[in-house]
Amino acid sequence: MTQRQIGRVILVTNPASGHGNAPRATEAATARFQQRGVDVVHVVGSDAAHARRLLEGALEHGADAVVVCGGDGVIAETLQTLAGNDIPLGIVPAGTGNDHAREYRIPTGDPRAAADIVADGFTETVDLGHIRRDDGTTKWFGTVAATGFDSLVSDRANRMRWPRGRMRYNLAMLAELSKLRLLPFRLAFDGGDEICIDLTMAAFGNTRSYGGGMLICPGADHTDGLLDVTMVHSASPAKLIRLFPTVFKGTHVDLDEVTTRRAKSVHVDCPGINAYADGDCAGALPAEISAVPGALRILRAPNPRRD
């Protein structure tokens, strides 16, 4: 971990993050930055993609850090710009899931404390996940890429117009549970060792959690250059429902219905299935999902404790 002088930051905000919490968090973080003598350039996007375009323009004038005040969706868009860049990422959590903040022990609900972490300037170099679809399109991700049941639920939730928020996802999950089936996956680990296996889902973790704290890959290490792969193989809705609470503790990996592996890269194919990463659709399989060592610098508290 190294320390940098932080004198000027670009603060990226999506006003819709966290059901409208982002503007309040932005105001509090900005006030704290000013108290710490940090100049702030605001980038306010109408959505995550718009914020990314504005960020790319603002970076032409230089910055010591890019700070996202929002949720994992805005962070995911920002990663597409910062991956492989020397400019570090700071996070003021203001989303619903906040899995990036959770991984790096950045306090939620306290934007002033999060701003202090940025101003203190301690950076860690961490891995990112990368998806390259067979059609050549690519996407960086920070937390977990999901395929199978999870992505089918997200597909359905994205097609729904009612209700809003978490309830829409819950209803989509119930609908997909009624149609639960094993899916034919073909996985090739590290350029070889190809297996064909029927799975409910497969998740590829650069970090441990997704979906607001579900420890789907509880052993993942964001500095080891590897993905943790969690594979669930059960066609029983009752078993899947019983498995669900254990994911929040990470104990699901001890169940007979779950197997795990580690790999630098995995080529993944499953007909008709989309990959999702950091909660956003990354496109249809097949795709190569890999860990890229040292692809991001992130601002966080010094000497963090890992639970």
Coordinates of C-alpha atoms in Angstrom, one line a residue:
M1 CA 0.0 0.0 0.0
T2 CA 1.3 3.4 -0.9
Q3 CA 0.2 7.0 -0.1
R4 CA -0.4 9.8 -2.6
Q5 CA -1.1 13.5 -2.3
I6 CA -4.7 14.1 -3.2
G7 CA -5.3 17.7 -4.2
R8 CA -7.9 17.4 -7.0
V9 CA -10.6 14.8 -7.6
I10 CA -13.3 14.2 -10.1
L11 CA -16.5 13.3 -8.3
V12 CA -18.8 11.2 -10.4
T13 CA -22.5 10.9 -9.4
N14 CA -25.6 9.2 -10.7
P15 CA -28.5 11.0 -8.9
A16 CA -30.6 7.9 -9.1
S17 CA -28.2 5.7 -7.1
G18 CA -29.5 4.3 -3.9
H19 CA -33.1 5.5 -4.6
G20 CA -31.9 9.1 -4.6
N21 CA -29.4 9.0 -1.8
A22 CA -26.5 9.9 -4.0
P23 CA -27.1 13.7 -4.1
R24 CA -27.2 14.0 -0.3
A25 CA -24.0 11.9 0.0
T26 CA -22.3 14.0 -2.7
E27 CA -23.1 17.2 -0.8
A28 CA -21.7 15.8 2.4
A29 CA -18.6 14.4 0.7
T30 CA -17.9 17.6 -1.1
A31 CA -18.1 19.6 2.1
R32 CA -15.6 17.3 3.7
F33 CA -13.2 17.4 0.7
Q34 CA -13.3 21.2 0.9
Q35 CA -12.4 21.1 4.6
R36 CA -9.5 18.8 3.7
G37 CA -8.3 21.2 1.0
V38 CA -9.2 18.9 -1.9
D39 CA -10.6 20.6 -5.1
V40 CA -13.6 18.8 -6.5
V41 CA -14.8 18.7 -10.1
H42 CA -18.3 17.4 -10.4
V43 CA -19.5 15.0 -13.1
V44 CA -23.2 14.3 -12.9
G45 CA -24.6 11.8 -15.3
S46 CA -28.2 11.2 -16.2
D47 CA -27.3 7.5 -16.0
A48 CA -24.1 5.4 -15.5
A49 CA -23.1 5.4 -19.2
H50 CA -23.6 9.2 -19.5
A51 CA -21.5 9.7 -16.4
R52 CA -18.7 7.7 -18.0
R53 CA -18.7 9.8 -21.1
L54 CA -18.5 13.0 -19.0
L55 CA -15.7 11.5 -16.9
E56 CA -13.6 10.8 -19.9
G57 CA -13.8 14.4 -20.9
A58 CA -13.0 15.7 -17.4
L59 CA -9.9 13.4 -17.2
E60 CA -8.3 15.3 -20.1
H61 CA -7.7 18.1 -17.6
G62 CA -6.0 15.8 -15.0
A63 CA -6.9 14.6 -11.5
D64 CA -5.3 12.9 -8.6
A65 CA -8.2 10.5 -8.2
V66 CA -11.7 9.7 -9.5
V67 CA -14.3 9.3 -6.8
V68 CA -17.6 7.6 -7.4
C69 CA -20.5 8.7 -5.2
G70 CA -23.1 6.1 -6.0
G71 CA -23.6 2.4 -6.3
D72 CA -21.9 -0.6 -8.0
G73 CA -23.4 0.3 -11.4
V74 CA -21.7 3.7 -11.6
I75 CA -18.5 2.1 -10.3
A76 CA -18.7 -0.5 -13.0
E77 CA -18.9 2.1 -15.7
T78 CA -16.0 4.0 -14.2
L79 CA -13.9 0.9 -14.2
Q80 CA -14.1 0.8 -18.0
T81 CA -12.1 4.1 -18.0
L82 CA -9.8 3.5 -15.0
A83 CA -8.7 -0.1 -15.7
G84 CA -5.0 -0.2 -16.4
N85 CA -4.8 3.5 -15.5
D86 CA -2.5 5.0 -12.8
I87 CA -5.4 7.2 -11.5
P88 CA -6.9 5.6 -8.4
L89 CA -10.5 5.0 -7.7
G90 CA -12.2 6.4 -4.5
I91 CA -15.7 5.3 -3.4
V92 CA -18.4 7.2 -1.5
P93 CA -21.0 4.5 -1.1
A94 CA -24.5 5.6 -2.0
G95 CA -26.0 2.6 -3.8
T96 CA -28.3 -0.3 -2.9
G97 CA -25.8 -3.2 -2.9
N98 CA -22.4 -1.4 -2.3
D99 CA -20.4 -4.6 -2.8
H100 CA -17.3 -2.8 -3.9
A101 CA -17.4 -0.7 -0.8
R102 CA -18.0 -3.8 1.3
E103 CA -15.0 -5.6 -0.1
Y104 CA -12.6 -2.7 0.6
R105 CA -14.1 -1.8 4.0
I106 CA -15.2 1.6 3.0
P107 CA -17.9 2.8 5.4
T108 CA -21.5 3.0 4.1
G109 CA -23.9 5.6 5.5
D110 CA -21.1 8.0 6.3
P111 CA -20.0 10.0 3.2
R112 CA -17.7 12.2 5.3
A113 CA -15.7 9.2 6.5
A114 CA -15.5 7.8 3.0
A115 CA -14.2 11.2 1.8
D116 CA -11.6 11.1 4.5
I117 CA -10.3 7.8 3.1
V118 CA -9.9 9.4 -0.3
A119 CA -8.2 12.5 1.1
D120 CA -5.8 10.4 3.2
G121 CA -4.5 9.0 -0.1
F122 CA -3.6 5.4 0.7
T123 CA -3.9 3.2 -2.4
E124 CA -3.9 -0.5 -2.9
T125 CA -3.2 -2.2 -6.3
V126 CA -5.9 -4.8 -6.9
D127 CA -7.1 -7.2 -9.6
L128 CA -10.0 -6.7 -11.9
G129 CA -12.2 -9.3 -13.7
H130 CA -12.4 -9.1 -17.5
I131 CA -15.0 -10.5 -19.9
R132 CA -14.2 -11.0 -23.6
R133 CA -17.1 -12.3 -25.6
D134 CA -16.4 -14.4 -28.7
D135 CA -17.6 -11.5 -30.8
G136 CA -14.8 -9.4 -29.5
T137 CA -16.7 -7.1 -27.1
T138 CA -15.2 -6.6 -23.7
K139 CA -16.1 -5.5 -20.1
W140 CA -14.1 -5.0 -16.9
F141 CA -15.7 -5.9 -13.6
G142 CA -14.7 -5.5 -10.0
T143 CA -16.8 -8.0 -8.1
V144 CA -18.5 -11.1 -9.5
A145 CA -19.6 -12.3 -13.0
A146 CA -22.8 -14.4 -12.9
T147 CA -24.1 -16.9 -15.4
G148 CA -27.1 -19.3 -15.3
F149 CA -30.0 -19.0 -12.8
D150 CA -28.8 -15.6 -11.5
S151 CA -28.6 -14.1 -15.0
L152 CA -32.0 -15.5 -16.0
V153 CA -33.5 -13.8 -13.0
S154 CA -31.8 -10.5 -14.0
D155 CA -33.0 -10.9 -17.5
R156 CA -36.6 -11.3 -16.3
A157 CA -36.3 -8.4 -13.8
N158 CA -35.0 -6.1 -16.5
R159 CA -38.1 -6.9 -18.7
M160 CA -40.5 -6.1 -15.8
R161 CA -41.8 -2.6 -15.4
W162 CA -43.4 -3.2 -12.0
P163 CA -42.8 -3.2 -9.1
R164 CA -39.7 -1.1 -8.6
G165 CA -36.7 -1.8 -6.4
R166 CA -35.8 -5.1 -4.7
M167 CA -39.3 -6.5 -4.9
R168 CA -39.1 -6.7 -8.7
Y169 CA -36.0 -8.9 -8.4
N170 CA -37.7 -11.1 -5.8
L171 CA -40.7 -11.7 -8.1
A172 CA -38.4 -12.5 -11.0
M173 CA -36.6 -15.0 -8.8
L174 CA -39.9 -16.7 -7.9
A175 CA -40.9 -16.9 -11.5
E176 CA -37.6 -18.4 -12.5
L177 CA -37.7 -20.9 -9.6
S178 CA -40.9 -22.3 -11.0
K179 CA -39.0 -23.1 -14.2
L180 CA -35.8 -24.2 -12.6
R181 CA -33.7 -26.6 -14.6
L182 CA -30.1 -27.7 -15.0
L183 CA -28.3 -25.9 -17.8
P184 CA -25.7 -27.4 -20.1
F185 CA -22.4 -25.6 -19.4
R186 CA -19.1 -26.0 -21.1
L187 CA -16.1 -24.6 -19.1
A188 CA -12.5 -24.6 -20.1
F189 CA -10.1 -23.7 -17.3
D190 CA -6.9 -21.9 -18.1
G191 CA -6.9 -22.7 -21.7
G192 CA -7.5 -26.5 -21.2
D193 CA -9.1 -28.9 -18.8
E194 CA -12.5 -28.6 -20.5
I195 CA -15.6 -30.0 -18.8
C196 CA -19.2 -30.3 -19.8
I197 CA -21.4 -30.1 -16.8
D198 CA -25.1 -29.5 -16.0
L199 CA -25.4 -26.6 -13.6
T200 CA -28.0 -24.3 -12.0
M201 CA -25.5 -21.4 -12.2
A202 CA -21.8 -20.6 -12.2
A203 CA -20.3 -17.4 -10.6
F204 CA -16.8 -16.1 -11.2
G205 CA -15.5 -13.9 -8.3
N206 CA -12.7 -11.4 -8.3
T207 CA -14.1 -10.4 -4.9
R208 CA -16.3 -12.2 -2.5
S209 CA -19.8 -10.8 -2.7
Y210 CA -22.5 -9.6 -5.0
G211 CA -26.2 -8.7 -4.7
G212 CA -25.7 -6.6 -1.5
G213 CA -23.6 -8.9 0.6
M214 CA -24.2 -12.4 -0.7
L215 CA -20.8 -14.2 -0.3
I216 CA -21.1 -16.3 -3.4
C217 CA -17.3 -16.7 -3.6
P218 CA -16.3 -16.4 0.0
G219 CA -12.7 -17.3 -0.5
A220 CA -12.0 -14.8 -3.3
D221 CA -8.9 -12.7 -2.9
H222 CA -8.7 -9.5 -5.0
T223 CA -4.9 -9.6 -5.1
D224 CA -4.1 -13.2 -6.1
G225 CA -4.6 -13.0 -9.8
L226 CA -7.2 -15.7 -9.8
L227 CA -11.0 -16.0 -10.1
D228 CA -12.9 -18.1 -7.5
V229 CA -15.5 -20.1 -9.4
T230 CA -18.6 -21.3 -7.6
M231 CA -20.8 -23.9 -9.4
V232 CA -24.2 -24.9 -8.1
H233 CA -25.8 -28.0 -9.5
S234 CA -29.3 -28.7 -8.2
A235 CA -32.6 -28.8 -10.2
S236 CA -34.6 -28.7 -7.0
P237 CA -36.3 -25.4 -6.1
A238 CA -36.6 -26.5 -2.5
K239 CA -32.8 -27.2 -2.2
L240 CA -32.0 -23.9 -3.9
I241 CA -34.3 -22.0 -1.5
R242 CA -32.6 -23.7 1.5
L243 CA -29.2 -22.8 0.0
F244 CA -30.0 -19.1 -0.4
P245 CA -29.6 -18.0 3.3
T246 CA -26.3 -19.8 3.6
V247 CA -24.9 -17.6 0.8
F248 CA -24.9 -14.6 3.2
K249 CA -22.5 -16.5 5.5
G250 CA -20.5 -18.1 2.7
T251 CA -21.2 -21.6 4.1
H252 CA -23.0 -22.8 0.9
V253 CA -19.6 -23.9 -0.5
D254 CA -19.7 -26.8 2.1
L255 CA -22.9 -28.2 0.6
D256 CA -23.0 -31.2 -1.7
E257 CA -24.8 -29.2 -4.4
V258 CA -21.9 -26.7 -4.6
T259 CA -18.4 -27.1 -6.1
T260 CA -15.6 -24.6 -6.3
R261 CA -12.4 -24.0 -8.3
R262 CA -9.8 -21.4 -8.9
A263 CA -8.4 -20.3 -12.3
K264 CA -6.8 -17.4 -14.1
S265 CA -9.3 -17.6 -16.9
V266 CA -12.3 -19.7 -17.8
H267 CA -14.0 -19.9 -21.2
V268 CA -17.7 -20.2 -20.5
D269 CA -20.5 -21.4 -22.8
C270 CA -24.1 -22.1 -22.2
P271 CA -26.7 -21.6 -25.0
G272 CA -29.2 -18.8 -24.4
I273 CA -27.5 -17.4 -21.3
N274 CA -26.2 -13.9 -20.7
A275 CA -23.3 -13.0 -18.4
Y276 CA -23.9 -10.3 -15.8
A277 CA -21.0 -8.6 -14.0
D278 CA -21.3 -6.0 -11.2
G279 CA -25.0 -6.4 -11.7
D280 CA -25.1 -5.2 -15.3
C281 CA -25.5 -7.3 -18.4
A282 CA -22.2 -8.1 -20.2
G283 CA -23.8 -9.9 -23.2
A284 CA -24.5 -13.4 -24.3
L285 CA -22.2 -16.3 -23.8
P286 CA -19.8 -17.7 -25.0
A287 CA -17.1 -15.6 -23.3
E288 CA -13.6 -15.7 -21.7
I289 CA -13.8 -14.6 -18.1
S290 CA -10.4 -13.8 -16.5
A291 CA -8.6 -12.1 -13.7
V292 CA -6.2 -9.4 -14.6
P293 CA -3.6 -8.8 -11.9
G294 CA -2.9 -5.2 -10.7
A295 CA -5.4 -3.7 -13.1
L296 CA -6.8 -1.0 -10.6
R297 CA -5.5 1.3 -7.9
I298 CA -8.1 1.9 -5.2
L299 CA -8.2 4.3 -2.3
R300 CA -8.9 2.6 1.0
A301 CA -8.1 2.8 4.7
P302 CA -4.5 1.7 5.6
N303 CA -3.9 -1.7 7.1
P304 CA -7.4 -3.0 6.4
R305 CA -8.6 -6.0 8.3
R306 CA -10.1 -8.8 6.1
D307 CA -13.0 -10.7 7.7

